[in-house]
Amino acid sequence: AGAICGAMTSTPGLGAAIDATGTDECSAGYGGAYPVAIVCMVLFTTMLAAFFKAR
């Protein structure tokens, strides 16, 4: 659950997963997936802007 929340950058989802499981173990998956998701979103947005600027 943590990796899915991190990949979708859903901090409230992480809170719900922690409440549902009763442990904070899912935060490890969130911590690994969140930075990758942020970098991918920035790169995609930059590439998309460059694509439309070139047209």
PDB file of N, CA and C in Angstrom:
ATOM      1  N   ALA A   1       0.826  -1.193   0.000  1.00  0.00           N
ATOM      2  CA  ALA A   1       0.000   0.000   0.000  1.00  0.00           C
ATOM      3  C   ALA A   1       0.864   1.247   0.000  1.00  0.00           C
ATOM      4  N   GLY A   2       1.985   1.208   0.678  1.00  0.00           N
ATOM      5  CA  GLY A   2       2.858   2.374   0.746  1.00  0.00           C
ATOM      6  C   GLY A   2       3.452   2.748  -0.590  1.00  0.00           C
ATOM      7  N   ALA A   3       3.854   1.749  -1.364  1.00  0.00           N
ATOM      8  CA  ALA A   3       4.450   2.029  -2.672  1.00  0.00           C
ATOM      9  C   ALA A   3       3.418   2.617  -3.627  1.00  0.00           C
ATOM     10  N   ILE A   4       2.191   2.153  -3.561  1.00  0.00           N
ATOM     11  CA  ILE A   4       1.141   2.704  -4.421  1.00  0.00           C
ATOM     12  C   ILE A   4       0.862   4.148  -4.037  1.00  0.00           C
ATOM     13  N   CYS A   5       0.788   4.435  -2.754  1.00  0.00           N
ATOM     14  CA  CYS A   5       0.554   5.811  -2.309  1.00  0.00           C
ATOM     15  C   CYS A   5       1.721   6.709  -2.699  1.00  0.00           C
ATOM     16  N   GLY A   6       2.938   6.201  -2.591  1.00  0.00           N
ATOM     17  CA  GLY A   6       4.110   6.996  -2.949  1.00  0.00           C
ATOM     18  C   GLY A   6       4.182   7.268  -4.428  1.00  0.00           C
ATOM     19  N   ALA A   7       3.862   6.283  -5.235  1.00  0.00           N
ATOM     20  CA  ALA A   7       3.911   6.464  -6.686  1.00  0.00           C
ATOM     21  C   ALA A   7       2.846   7.437  -7.157  1.00  0.00           C
ATOM     22  N   MET A   8       1.747   7.487  -6.445  1.00  0.00           N
ATOM     23  CA  MET A   8       0.681   8.414  -6.814  1.00  0.00           C
ATOM     24  C   MET A   8       0.772   9.693  -5.992  1.00  0.00           C
ATOM     25  N   THR A   9       1.820   9.836  -5.191  1.00  0.00           N
ATOM     26  CA  THR A   9       2.074  10.978  -4.307  1.00  0.00           C
ATOM     27  C   THR A   9       0.839  11.334  -3.477  1.00  0.00           C
ATOM     28  N   SER A  10       0.271  10.335  -2.831  1.00  0.00           N
ATOM     29  CA  SER A  10      -0.939  10.508  -2.034  1.00  0.00           C
ATOM     30  C   SER A  10      -0.613  10.344  -0.551  1.00  0.00           C
ATOM     31  N   THR A  11      -0.254  11.454   0.083  1.00  0.00           N
ATOM     32  CA  THR A  11       0.059  11.412   1.508  1.00  0.00           C
ATOM     33  C   THR A  11      -1.159  11.039   2.351  1.00  0.00           C
ATOM     34  N   PRO A  12      -2.363  11.549   2.048  1.00  0.00           N
ATOM     35  CA  PRO A  12      -3.527  11.096   2.818  1.00  0.00           C
ATOM     36  C   PRO A  12      -3.767   9.592   2.684  1.00  0.00           C
ATOM     37  N   GLY A  13      -3.457   9.043   1.518  1.00  0.00           N
ATOM     38  CA  GLY A  13      -3.585   7.597   1.327  1.00  0.00           C
ATOM     39  C   GLY A  13      -2.629   6.832   2.221  1.00  0.00           C
ATOM     40  N   LEU A  14      -1.441   7.380   2.409  1.00  0.00           N
ATOM     41  CA  LEU A  14      -0.477   6.750   3.318  1.00  0.00           C
ATOM     42  C   LEU A  14      -1.015   6.754   4.741  1.00  0.00           C
ATOM     43  N   GLY A  15      -1.602   7.874   5.148  1.00  0.00           N
ATOM     44  CA  GLY A  15      -2.193   7.944   6.489  1.00  0.00           C
ATOM     45  C   GLY A  15      -3.296   6.919   6.680  1.00  0.00           C
ATOM     46  N   ALA A  16      -4.113   6.749   5.653  1.00  0.00           N
ATOM     47  CA  ALA A  16      -5.188   5.753   5.728  1.00  0.00           C
ATOM     48  C   ALA A  16      -4.624   4.341   5.790  1.00  0.00           C
ATOM     49  N   ALA A  17      -3.549   4.078   5.039  1.00  0.00           N
ATOM     50  CA  ALA A  17      -2.927   2.750   5.062  1.00  0.00           C
ATOM     51  C   ALA A  17      -2.316   2.462   6.427  1.00  0.00           C
ATOM     52  N   ILE A  18      -1.699   3.465   7.028  1.00  0.00           N
ATOM     53  CA  ILE A  18      -1.115   3.278   8.363  1.00  0.00           C
ATOM     54  C   ILE A  18      -2.218   3.005   9.379  1.00  0.00           C
ATOM     55  N   ASP A  19      -3.321   3.752   9.294  1.00  0.00           N
ATOM     56  CA  ASP A  19      -4.444   3.518  10.211  1.00  0.00           C
ATOM     57  C   ASP A  19      -5.059   2.137  10.013  1.00  0.00           C
ATOM     58  N   ALA A  20      -5.170   1.700   8.761  1.00  0.00           N
ATOM     59  CA  ALA A  20      -5.801   0.411   8.471  1.00  0.00           C
ATOM     60  C   ALA A  20      -4.947  -0.760   8.930  1.00  0.00           C
ATOM     61  N   THR A  21      -3.620  -0.642   8.778  1.00  0.00           N
ATOM     62  CA  THR A  21      -2.746  -1.751   9.150  1.00  0.00           C
ATOM     63  C   THR A  21      -2.326  -1.716  10.611  1.00  0.00           C
ATOM     64  N   GLY A  22      -2.354  -0.540  11.200  1.00  0.00           N
ATOM     65  CA  GLY A  22      -1.945  -0.420  12.594  1.00  0.00           C
ATOM     66  C   GLY A  22      -0.436  -0.356  12.782  1.00  0.00           C
ATOM     67  N   THR A  23       0.320  -0.356  11.691  1.00  0.00           N
ATOM     68  CA  THR A  23       1.780  -0.227  11.761  1.00  0.00           C
ATOM     69  C   THR A  23       2.222   0.842  10.769  1.00  0.00           C
ATOM     70  N   ASP A  24       3.459   1.276  10.911  1.00  0.00           N
ATOM     71  CA  ASP A  24       3.981   2.265   9.974  1.00  0.00           C
ATOM     72  C   ASP A  24       4.952   1.646   8.969  1.00  0.00           C
ATOM     73  N   GLU A  25       4.853   0.332   8.772  1.00  0.00           N
ATOM     74  CA  GLU A  25       5.748  -0.355   7.840  1.00  0.00           C
ATOM     75  C   GLU A  25       5.511   0.064   6.390  1.00  0.00           C
ATOM     76  N   CYS A  26       4.300   0.467   6.059  1.00  0.00           N
ATOM     77  CA  CYS A  26       4.023   0.858   4.671  1.00  0.00           C
ATOM     78  C   CYS A  26       4.702   2.171   4.305  1.00  0.00           C
ATOM     79  N   SER A  27       5.194   2.903   5.285  1.00  0.00           N
ATOM     80  CA  SER A  27       5.898   4.147   4.975  1.00  0.00           C
ATOM     81  C   SER A  27       7.236   3.885   4.293  1.00  0.00           C
ATOM     82  N   ALA A  28       7.784   2.697   4.429  1.00  0.00           N
ATOM     83  CA  ALA A  28       9.035   2.356   3.739  1.00  0.00           C
ATOM     84  C   ALA A  28       8.810   2.308   2.233  1.00  0.00           C
ATOM     85  N   GLY A  29       7.721   1.717   1.798  1.00  0.00           N
ATOM     86  CA  GLY A  29       7.393   1.696   0.373  1.00  0.00           C
ATOM     87  C   GLY A  29       7.090   3.083  -0.153  1.00  0.00           C
ATOM     88  N   TYR A  30       6.409   3.866   0.659  1.00  0.00           N
ATOM     89  CA  TYR A  30       6.087   5.243   0.281  1.00  0.00           C
ATOM     90  C   TYR A  30       7.363   6.058   0.107  1.00  0.00           C
ATOM     91  N   GLY A  31       8.277   5.904   1.055  1.00  0.00           N
ATOM     92  CA  GLY A  31       9.537   6.654   1.011  1.00  0.00           C
ATOM     93  C   GLY A  31      10.388   6.310  -0.193  1.00  0.00           C
ATOM     94  N   GLY A  32      10.278   5.100  -0.683  1.00  0.00           N
ATOM     95  CA  GLY A  32      11.046   4.712  -1.861  1.00  0.00           C
ATOM     96  C   GLY A  32      10.400   5.146  -3.160  1.00  0.00           C
ATOM     97  N   ALA A  33       9.092   5.106  -3.216  1.00  0.00           N
ATOM     98  CA  ALA A  33       8.386   5.408  -4.461  1.00  0.00           C
ATOM     99  C   ALA A  33       8.143   6.899  -4.669  1.00  0.00           C
ATOM    100  N   TYR A  34       7.989   7.653  -3.607  1.00  0.00           N
ATOM    101  CA  TYR A  34       7.652   9.076  -3.722  1.00  0.00           C
ATOM    102  C   TYR A  34       8.706   9.881  -4.483  1.00  0.00           C
ATOM    103  N   PRO A  35      10.001   9.788  -4.144  1.00  0.00           N
ATOM    104  CA  PRO A  35      10.991  10.585  -4.890  1.00  0.00           C
ATOM    105  C   PRO A  35      11.059  10.216  -6.369  1.00  0.00           C
ATOM    106  N   VAL A  36      10.928   8.947  -6.667  1.00  0.00           N
ATOM    107  CA  VAL A  36      10.950   8.510  -8.065  1.00  0.00           C
ATOM    108  C   VAL A  36       9.752   9.101  -8.810  1.00  0.00           C
ATOM    109  N   ALA A  37       8.588   9.094  -8.190  1.00  0.00           N
ATOM    110  CA  ALA A  37       7.388   9.642  -8.822  1.00  0.00           C
ATOM    111  C   ALA A  37       7.522  11.136  -9.066  1.00  0.00           C
ATOM    112  N   ILE A  38       8.090  11.860  -8.122  1.00  0.00           N
ATOM    113  CA  ILE A  38       8.264  13.305  -8.284  1.00  0.00           C
ATOM    114  C   ILE A  38       9.216  13.599  -9.434  1.00  0.00           C
ATOM    115  N   VAL A  39      10.340  12.901  -9.492  1.00  0.00           N
ATOM    116  CA  VAL A  39      11.308  13.110 -10.576  1.00  0.00           C
ATOM    117  C   VAL A  39      10.676  12.781 -11.925  1.00  0.00           C
ATOM    118  N   CYS A  40       9.928  11.699 -11.995  1.00  0.00           N
ATOM    119  CA  CYS A  40       9.273  11.324 -13.258  1.00  0.00           C
ATOM    120  C   CYS A  40       8.250  12.369 -13.687  1.00  0.00           C
ATOM    121  N   MET A  41       7.486  12.916 -12.746  1.00  0.00           N
ATOM    122  CA  MET A  41       6.514  13.947 -13.099  1.00  0.00           C
ATOM    123  C   MET A  41       7.201  15.204 -13.621  1.00  0.00           C
ATOM    124  N   VAL A  42       8.303  15.601 -12.994  1.00  0.00           N
ATOM    125  CA  VAL A  42       9.037  16.784 -13.449  1.00  0.00           C
ATOM    126  C   VAL A  42       9.613  16.547 -14.839  1.00  0.00           C
ATOM    127  N   LEU A  43      10.222  15.391 -15.053  1.00  0.00           N
ATOM    128  CA  LEU A  43      10.791  15.086 -16.367  1.00  0.00           C
ATOM    129  C   LEU A  43       9.710  15.024 -17.442  1.00  0.00           C
ATOM    130  N   PHE A  44       8.597  14.391 -17.151  1.00  0.00           N
ATOM    131  CA  PHE A  44       7.513  14.290 -18.122  1.00  0.00           C
ATOM    132  C   PHE A  44       6.964  15.666 -18.472  1.00  0.00           C
ATOM    133  N   THR A  45       6.772  16.515 -17.468  1.00  0.00           N
ATOM    134  CA  THR A  45       6.256  17.854 -17.714  1.00  0.00           C
ATOM    135  C   THR A  45       7.227  18.666 -18.557  1.00  0.00           C
ATOM    136  N   THR A  46       8.517  18.550 -18.275  1.00  0.00           N
ATOM    137  CA  THR A  46       9.533  19.259 -19.048  1.00  0.00           C
ATOM    138  C   THR A  46       9.554  18.774 -20.492  1.00  0.00           C
ATOM    139  N   MET A  47       9.494  17.470 -20.683  1.00  0.00           N
ATOM    140  CA  MET A  47       9.491  16.917 -22.038  1.00  0.00           C
ATOM    141  C   MET A  47       8.226  17.320 -22.792  1.00  0.00           C
ATOM    142  N   LEU A  48       7.099  17.329 -22.114  1.00  0.00           N
ATOM    143  CA  LEU A  48       5.846  17.717 -22.746  1.00  0.00           C
ATOM    144  C   LEU A  48       5.885  19.183 -23.169  1.00  0.00           C
ATOM    145  N   ALA A  49       6.413  20.046 -22.312  1.00  0.00           N
ATOM    146  CA  ALA A  49       6.530  21.467 -22.655  1.00  0.00           C
ATOM    147  C   ALA A  49       7.471  21.664 -23.835  1.00  0.00           C
ATOM    148  N   ALA A  50       8.580  20.939 -23.865  1.00  0.00           N
ATOM    149  CA  ALA A  50       9.524  21.048 -24.978  1.00  0.00           C
ATOM    150  C   ALA A  50       8.896  20.540 -26.272  1.00  0.00           C
ATOM    151  N   PHE A  51       8.105  19.506 -26.189  1.00  0.00           N
ATOM    152  CA  PHE A  51       7.444  18.959 -27.374  1.00  0.00           C
ATOM    153  C   PHE A  51       6.482  19.973 -27.985  1.00  0.00           C
ATOM    154  N   PHE A  52       5.661  20.586 -27.145  1.00  0.00           N
ATOM    155  CA  PHE A  52       4.688  21.540 -27.665  1.00  0.00           C
ATOM    156  C   PHE A  52       5.332  22.855 -28.085  1.00  0.00           C
ATOM    157  N   LYS A  53       6.454  23.204 -27.485  1.00  0.00           N
ATOM    158  CA  LYS A  53       7.173  24.415 -27.879  1.00  0.00           C
ATOM    159  C   LYS A  53       7.809  24.227 -29.257  1.00  0.00           C
ATOM    160  N   ALA A  54       8.246  23.014 -29.555  1.00  0.00           N
ATOM    161  CA  ALA A  54       8.893  22.715 -30.831  1.00  0.00           C
ATOM    162  C   ALA A  54       7.895  22.695 -31.979  1.00  0.00           C
ATOM    163  N   ARG A  55       6.641  22.504 -31.691  1.00  0.00           N
ATOM    164  CA  ARG A  55       5.623  22.414 -32.753  1.00  0.00           C
ATOM    165  C   ARG A  55       5.302  23.742 -33.269  1.00  0.00           C
TER     166      ARG A  55
END
